[in-house]
Amino acid sequence: MNIPFASFEAMHSEIREELDNAYKSVLDSNYFIQGTQCKAFEEEFAAYCGAKYCIGVGTGLDALYLILKAMDIKTGDEVIVPSNTYIATALAVSYTGATPVFVEPHIETFNIAPELIEEKITDKTKAIIAVHLQGRPADMDAIWEIAKKYDLKVLEDAAQAHGTKYKGKRVGTLSDAAGFSFYPGKNLGALGDGGCVTTNNKEIADKVRALGNYGSDYKYHHIYQGTNSRLDELQCAFLRVKLKELDKWNDYRKKVAGRYLSEIKNPLISLPLGCDEEFDHIYHVFVIRCDRRDELEKYLDENGIGTVKHYPVPMHLQKAYESLGIKEGELPVAEEISRTVLSIPMYYGITDDEVSYVIENINAFK
Ligand SMILES: *Cc1c(COP(=O)(O)O)cnc(C)c1O
């Protein structure tokens, strides 16, 4: 059997005709940027999340960057980010001129450990970015408790978490503003790059919208030195088709995860957490850990099972962040995660037999 790590096949074949029609309707409309598709998608995604505002932007990275800019975060400021996340979270901070300050995660949840935030707060700290990594929400109440004590802004990086819930509320509504990515491989993905910001704060919404549109609040009138970061009509039309399927796709992933969680029984493997009443999970990726990860990776590959490491090198050990001067050993949890993680096949349409095959092979690893 050959099982890829991820696949678009089942998703896209079921909605192929609708995607074709979406393309044609944009072509015929002669509107390609900021037309009716964008407006409709923003309203539909805001309603889906339960947020007051949604602003389409160019990428998930831009979403976070534009929120930070809208909050006036700049050179000399510090922003708390988890030490274990995709590098985009930290790059959004660096792009404003501010410094990302890494806080270690809990190894069981992979998400930021709220009790470790306080010791990293200085008089330069302006905000905390809570990442809902892998599709599991961060512990927002605990994060807010610290943010309130020190008068900090809170952002969500929801790039991996479209539709997941924390204490019954969807992510994207649990902070001052949230950034989503519609990179094709995310749970809600465009057919190209895309992203959005959701918020209940009108001031942030207006400012993000202007900043992403050349700093313009009204055609040819510019109140900020903005940039160009917009979600185009074609992607919005595709995303509207896909948004209708998102809950079904997420539920499918949860069912696959449920089987992995109950049927993988190998003492060499640590499993991620399941959903509970407070913490939902939409399994953007299903990440197992193994001390002999590289051997496991090779073994699964030899048996036709695709895997990916999320992520093989923590941010503080990347050349890009050499300038922060953080040495190996200083963020041991992030390092341990990088050394041991392996994401196994997880996608809409993986069959029961394929899931069984993955489970059997993992259980047979010695
Ligand atoms: C994908 C991702 C981003 C960046 O999104 P892009 O659309 O690729 O710019 C940011 N944060 C996390 C956690 C991500 O997984």
Coordinates of C-alpha atoms and ligand atoms in Angstrom, one line a residue:
M1 CA 0.0 0.0 0.0
N2 CA 1.1 3.6 -0.7
I3 CA -0.3 6.2 1.6
P4 CA 0.7 9.8 1.2
F5 CA 1.1 12.1 4.1
A6 CA -1.7 14.3 2.8
S7 CA -3.9 14.4 -0.3
F8 CA -6.3 16.8 -2.0
E9 CA -7.9 14.1 -4.1
A10 CA -11.1 13.3 -2.3
M11 CA -11.7 16.9 -1.2
H12 CA -11.3 18.4 -4.7
S13 CA -13.0 15.6 -6.7
E14 CA -16.2 16.0 -4.7
I15 CA -16.4 19.8 -5.3
R16 CA -14.7 19.9 -8.7
E17 CA -17.8 21.2 -10.6
E18 CA -18.4 23.9 -8.0
L19 CA -14.8 25.0 -8.2
D20 CA -15.1 25.1 -12.0
N21 CA -18.2 27.3 -11.7
A22 CA -16.5 29.5 -9.2
Y23 CA -13.7 30.2 -11.6
K24 CA -16.1 30.9 -14.4
S25 CA -18.2 33.3 -12.4
V26 CA -15.1 35.3 -11.4
L27 CA -13.9 35.4 -15.0
D28 CA -17.3 36.6 -16.2
S29 CA -17.6 39.2 -13.4
N30 CA -14.5 41.1 -14.6
Y31 CA -13.7 41.8 -11.0
F32 CA -10.5 40.2 -9.7
I33 CA -9.7 42.2 -6.5
Q34 CA -12.0 43.4 -3.8
G35 CA -15.3 42.5 -5.5
T36 CA -18.4 40.7 -4.4
Q37 CA -16.7 37.3 -3.8
C38 CA -14.3 38.8 -1.3
K39 CA -17.1 40.7 0.5
A40 CA -19.2 37.5 0.6
F41 CA -16.4 35.3 1.8
E42 CA -15.4 37.7 4.6
E43 CA -19.0 37.8 5.8
E44 CA -19.4 34.0 5.6
F45 CA -16.1 33.3 7.4
A46 CA -16.8 35.9 10.1
A47 CA -20.2 34.3 10.7
Y48 CA -18.6 30.8 10.8
C49 CA -16.1 31.9 13.4
G50 CA -18.7 34.1 15.3
A51 CA -16.5 37.1 14.8
K52 CA -17.7 40.6 14.0
Y53 CA -15.2 41.3 11.3
C54 CA -13.1 39.4 8.8
I55 CA -10.6 41.0 6.4
G56 CA -9.1 39.0 3.6
V57 CA -5.3 39.4 3.2
G58 CA -2.5 37.9 1.1
T59 CA -1.2 35.2 3.5
G60 CA -1.3 33.9 7.0
L61 CA 2.0 35.6 7.7
D62 CA 0.6 38.9 6.5
A63 CA -2.5 38.5 8.7
L64 CA -0.3 38.4 11.8
Y65 CA 2.0 41.1 10.6
L66 CA -0.8 43.5 9.8
I67 CA -2.5 42.9 13.2
L68 CA 0.8 43.7 14.9
K69 CA 1.2 46.8 12.8
A70 CA -2.4 47.8 13.6
M71 CA -1.5 47.5 17.3
D72 CA 1.5 49.9 16.7
I73 CA 4.0 47.2 17.6
K74 CA 7.4 48.4 16.5
T75 CA 11.2 48.3 16.9
G76 CA 12.2 48.1 20.6
D77 CA 9.0 46.2 21.5
E78 CA 8.9 42.5 22.5
V79 CA 6.2 40.0 21.6
I80 CA 5.9 36.6 23.4
V81 CA 5.6 33.6 20.9
P82 CA 5.8 29.9 21.6
S83 CA 9.2 28.3 21.0
N84 CA 7.5 25.5 19.1
T85 CA 5.5 26.9 16.1
Y86 CA 6.0 27.4 12.4
I87 CA 8.5 30.2 11.9
A88 CA 5.9 32.5 10.4
T89 CA 4.6 33.4 13.9
A90 CA 8.0 34.8 14.8
L91 CA 8.7 36.3 11.4
A92 CA 5.5 38.4 11.7
V93 CA 7.0 40.0 14.8
S94 CA 10.4 40.5 13.3
Y95 CA 8.9 42.2 10.3
T96 CA 7.5 45.0 12.5
G97 CA 11.0 45.5 13.9
A98 CA 10.0 44.1 17.3
T99 CA 11.7 41.1 18.9
P100 CA 10.1 37.7 19.3
V101 CA 10.6 36.2 22.8
F102 CA 10.2 32.5 23.0
V103 CA 8.3 30.7 25.7
E104 CA 8.4 26.9 26.0
P105 CA 5.3 24.7 25.3
H106 CA 4.0 21.8 27.3
I107 CA 5.3 18.7 25.5
E108 CA 1.9 17.0 25.8
T109 CA -0.1 19.8 24.2
F110 CA 2.6 21.2 22.0
N111 CA 1.1 24.6 22.9
I112 CA 2.6 27.5 24.9
A113 CA 2.8 26.8 28.7
P114 CA 1.0 29.8 30.2
E115 CA 2.8 29.5 33.6
L116 CA 6.1 30.1 31.8
I117 CA 5.1 33.4 30.2
E118 CA 5.4 35.7 33.2
E119 CA 9.1 35.2 33.7
K120 CA 9.7 36.4 30.1
I121 CA 7.7 39.6 30.4
T122 CA 9.8 42.8 30.5
D123 CA 8.8 46.5 30.3
K124 CA 9.2 46.1 26.5
T125 CA 6.6 43.3 26.2
K126 CA 3.6 44.5 24.2
A127 CA 1.7 41.3 23.2
I128 CA 1.4 37.6 23.3
I129 CA 0.7 35.4 20.2
A130 CA -1.2 32.3 21.2
V131 CA -0.7 29.6 18.5
H132 CA -3.4 26.9 18.2
L133 CA -0.8 24.5 16.9
Q134 CA -1.8 21.4 15.0
G135 CA -5.4 22.4 15.4
R136 CA -5.6 22.2 19.2
P137 CA -6.5 25.5 20.9
A138 CA -4.1 27.2 23.2
D139 CA -5.2 27.7 26.9
M140 CA -6.7 31.1 26.2
D141 CA -8.1 31.8 29.7
A142 CA -4.7 31.3 31.4
I143 CA -3.0 33.4 28.7
W144 CA -5.6 36.2 29.2
E145 CA -5.0 36.2 32.9
I146 CA -1.4 37.1 32.4
A147 CA -2.1 39.5 29.6
K148 CA -4.6 41.4 31.7
K149 CA -2.2 41.6 34.7
Y150 CA 0.5 43.2 32.5
D151 CA -1.8 45.1 30.1
L152 CA -0.7 43.1 27.0
K153 CA -2.5 42.6 23.7
V154 CA -3.3 39.0 22.8
L155 CA -3.3 37.6 19.2
E156 CA -4.2 34.2 18.0
D157 CA -2.3 32.4 15.3
A158 CA -5.1 30.3 14.0
A159 CA -3.3 29.2 10.8
Q160 CA -3.7 25.5 11.7
A161 CA -7.0 25.7 13.5
H162 CA -9.9 26.7 11.3
G163 CA -13.1 25.8 13.1
T164 CA -11.6 24.4 16.3
K165 CA -13.2 25.4 19.6
Y166 CA -12.0 26.4 23.0
K167 CA -14.6 26.0 25.8
G168 CA -17.3 25.9 23.1
K169 CA -16.2 29.0 21.2
R170 CA -14.5 28.9 17.9
V171 CA -11.0 30.2 17.6
G172 CA -10.6 33.5 15.9
T173 CA -12.8 35.2 18.5
L174 CA -10.8 34.5 21.6
S175 CA -8.3 37.4 21.4
D176 CA -7.9 41.0 20.2
A177 CA -7.4 39.6 16.7
A178 CA -6.6 36.4 15.0
G179 CA -4.7 35.5 11.9
F180 CA -5.7 32.6 9.6
S181 CA -3.8 31.1 6.7
F182 CA -5.5 29.7 3.6
Y183 CA -2.3 28.0 2.3
P184 CA -3.6 25.1 0.2
G185 CA -2.5 22.4 2.8
K186 CA -4.3 24.0 5.8
N187 CA -7.7 22.6 6.8
L188 CA -9.4 25.4 4.9
G189 CA -7.0 26.0 2.0
A190 CA -7.3 28.2 -1.2
L191 CA -5.9 27.1 -4.5
G192 CA -2.9 29.4 -3.9
D193 CA -1.8 31.7 -1.1
G194 CA -4.3 33.5 1.1
G195 CA -5.1 34.5 4.6
C196 CA -7.5 36.6 6.8
V197 CA -7.8 38.5 10.0
T198 CA -10.8 38.0 12.3
T199 CA -11.6 40.4 15.2
N200 CA -14.4 41.9 17.2
N201 CA -12.5 45.2 17.4
K202 CA -13.6 47.7 14.8
E203 CA -10.5 49.9 15.2
I204 CA -8.2 46.9 14.5
A205 CA -10.4 45.7 11.6
D206 CA -10.4 49.1 9.9
K207 CA -6.7 49.6 10.3
V208 CA -5.8 46.1 9.1
R209 CA -8.0 46.6 6.0
A210 CA -6.4 50.0 5.3
L211 CA -2.8 48.7 5.9
G212 CA -3.3 45.8 3.5
N213 CA -4.6 48.1 0.8
Y214 CA -1.7 50.6 0.5
G215 CA -2.8 52.4 3.7
S216 CA -5.9 53.6 2.0
D217 CA -9.2 54.2 3.7
Y218 CA -10.8 55.7 0.7
K219 CA -9.7 55.3 -2.9
Y220 CA -6.5 57.3 -3.6
H221 CA -6.5 58.7 0.0
H222 CA -3.7 57.2 2.1
I223 CA -3.7 57.5 5.9
Y224 CA -0.8 55.0 6.5
Q225 CA 2.3 53.8 4.7
G226 CA 0.6 50.5 4.0
T227 CA 1.4 47.5 1.9
N228 CA -0.5 45.5 -0.7
S229 CA -1.9 42.3 0.9
R230 CA -5.3 41.3 -0.3
L231 CA -7.3 38.1 -0.9
D232 CA -8.3 38.0 -4.5
E233 CA -11.7 37.2 -6.0
L234 CA -10.7 33.9 -7.4
Q235 CA -9.4 32.6 -4.1
C236 CA -12.5 33.9 -2.3
A237 CA -14.8 32.2 -4.7
F238 CA -12.9 28.9 -4.2
L239 CA -12.8 29.4 -0.4
R240 CA -16.6 30.0 -0.3
V241 CA -17.1 26.5 -1.9
K242 CA -14.7 24.9 0.5
L243 CA -16.0 26.7 3.6
K244 CA -19.3 24.8 3.2
E245 CA -17.3 21.5 3.5
L246 CA -15.0 22.5 6.3
D247 CA -17.0 21.0 9.2
K248 CA -17.4 17.7 7.4
W249 CA -13.7 17.6 6.5
N250 CA -12.7 18.4 10.1
D251 CA -15.1 15.7 11.5
Y252 CA -13.5 13.2 9.2
R253 CA -10.0 14.1 10.5
K254 CA -11.3 13.7 14.1
K255 CA -12.6 10.2 13.3
V256 CA -9.2 9.2 11.8
A257 CA -7.5 10.7 14.9
G258 CA -9.9 8.7 17.1
R259 CA -8.8 5.5 15.5
Y260 CA -5.1 6.4 15.8
L261 CA -5.6 7.3 19.4
S262 CA -7.4 4.2 20.4
E263 CA -5.6 1.7 18.2
I264 CA -1.9 2.7 18.1
K265 CA -0.4 0.8 21.0
N266 CA 3.3 0.8 20.9
P267 CA 5.3 1.7 24.0
L268 CA 7.9 3.4 21.8
I269 CA 5.3 5.9 20.6
S270 CA 3.7 8.9 22.4
L271 CA 0.4 10.0 21.0
P272 CA -1.1 13.6 21.0
L273 CA -4.1 14.5 23.1
G274 CA -7.7 13.8 22.1
C275 CA -10.6 16.3 22.2
D276 CA -12.3 17.0 25.5
E277 CA -15.1 19.4 26.6
E278 CA -12.7 22.4 26.8
F279 CA -10.2 21.7 24.1
D280 CA -11.4 20.6 20.7
H281 CA -8.9 19.5 18.1
I282 CA -9.2 19.5 14.3
Y283 CA -5.9 17.6 13.7
H284 CA -4.4 19.8 11.0
V285 CA -1.6 17.3 11.6
F286 CA -1.5 14.2 13.7
V287 CA 1.9 14.3 15.5
I288 CA 3.3 11.3 17.3
R289 CA 6.6 11.4 19.1
C290 CA 9.3 8.7 19.2
D291 CA 12.8 8.7 20.7
R292 CA 14.0 6.8 17.6
R293 CA 12.1 9.1 15.2
D294 CA 14.5 9.0 12.3
E295 CA 14.4 5.1 12.3
L296 CA 10.6 5.2 12.5
E297 CA 10.5 7.7 9.6
K298 CA 12.7 5.5 7.4
Y299 CA 10.7 2.3 8.4
L300 CA 7.4 3.9 7.5
D301 CA 8.8 5.3 4.3
E302 CA 10.0 1.8 3.3
N303 CA 6.4 0.5 4.0
G304 CA 4.9 3.2 1.7
I305 CA 3.6 5.5 4.4
G306 CA 4.3 9.2 4.0
T307 CA 5.3 11.3 7.0
V308 CA 6.6 14.9 7.7
K309 CA 8.4 16.4 10.6
H310 CA 6.6 19.5 12.1
Y311 CA 9.3 20.9 12.6
P312 CA 12.8 19.4 12.3
V313 CA 14.7 22.5 13.5
P314 CA 13.3 24.8 16.2
M315 CA 13.3 28.5 15.4
H316 CA 16.0 29.5 17.8
L317 CA 18.4 27.2 16.1
Q318 CA 17.6 28.4 12.6
K319 CA 20.3 30.6 10.9
A320 CA 17.6 33.2 10.4
Y321 CA 17.4 33.7 14.2
E322 CA 21.1 33.4 15.0
S323 CA 21.0 37.1 16.0
L324 CA 18.8 36.4 19.0
G325 CA 21.8 34.6 20.5
I326 CA 19.9 31.7 22.0
K327 CA 22.1 28.6 22.3
E328 CA 21.3 24.9 21.9
G329 CA 20.0 23.6 25.3
E330 CA 18.3 26.9 26.3
L331 CA 14.9 25.9 25.0
P332 CA 15.0 22.1 25.7
V333 CA 11.3 21.4 25.2
A334 CA 11.2 22.9 21.7
E335 CA 14.4 21.0 21.0
E336 CA 13.0 17.7 22.3
I337 CA 9.9 18.2 20.2
S338 CA 12.0 18.8 17.0
R339 CA 14.1 15.8 17.7
T340 CA 11.1 13.4 18.3
V341 CA 8.1 14.5 16.2
L342 CA 6.6 12.7 13.2
S343 CA 3.3 13.6 11.5
I344 CA 1.5 10.6 10.1
P345 CA -1.1 10.5 7.3
M346 CA -4.1 12.7 8.0
Y347 CA -6.5 13.9 5.4
Y348 CA -10.1 13.9 4.2
G349 CA -10.7 10.7 2.2
I350 CA -8.0 8.4 3.7
T351 CA -9.8 5.1 3.8
D352 CA -10.5 2.8 6.8
D353 CA -8.1 0.2 5.3
E354 CA -5.4 2.8 4.8
V355 CA -5.8 3.9 8.4
S356 CA -5.6 0.3 9.5
Y357 CA -2.4 -0.2 7.5
V358 CA -0.8 2.8 9.1
I359 CA -1.8 1.6 12.6
E360 CA -0.6 -2.0 11.9
N361 CA 2.8 -0.7 10.7
I362 CA 3.3 1.6 13.6
N363 CA 2.4 -1.1 16.1
A364 CA 4.9 -3.4 14.4
F365 CA 7.8 -1.0 14.8
K366 CA 10.3 -2.4 17.2
Ligands
LIG1 C1 1.0 28.2 7.8 C2 1.3 28.9 9.0 C3 1.5 30.3 9.1 C4 1.7 31.1 7.8 O1 0.7 31.1 6.9 P1 1.0 31.4 5.4 O2 -0.3 31.6 4.7 O3 1.8 30.3 4.8 O4 1.8 32.7 5.3 C5 1.6 30.9 10.3 N1 1.5 30.3 11.4 C6 1.4 28.9 11.5 C7 1.3 28.2 12.8 C8 1.3 28.2 10.3 O5 1.1 26.9 10.3

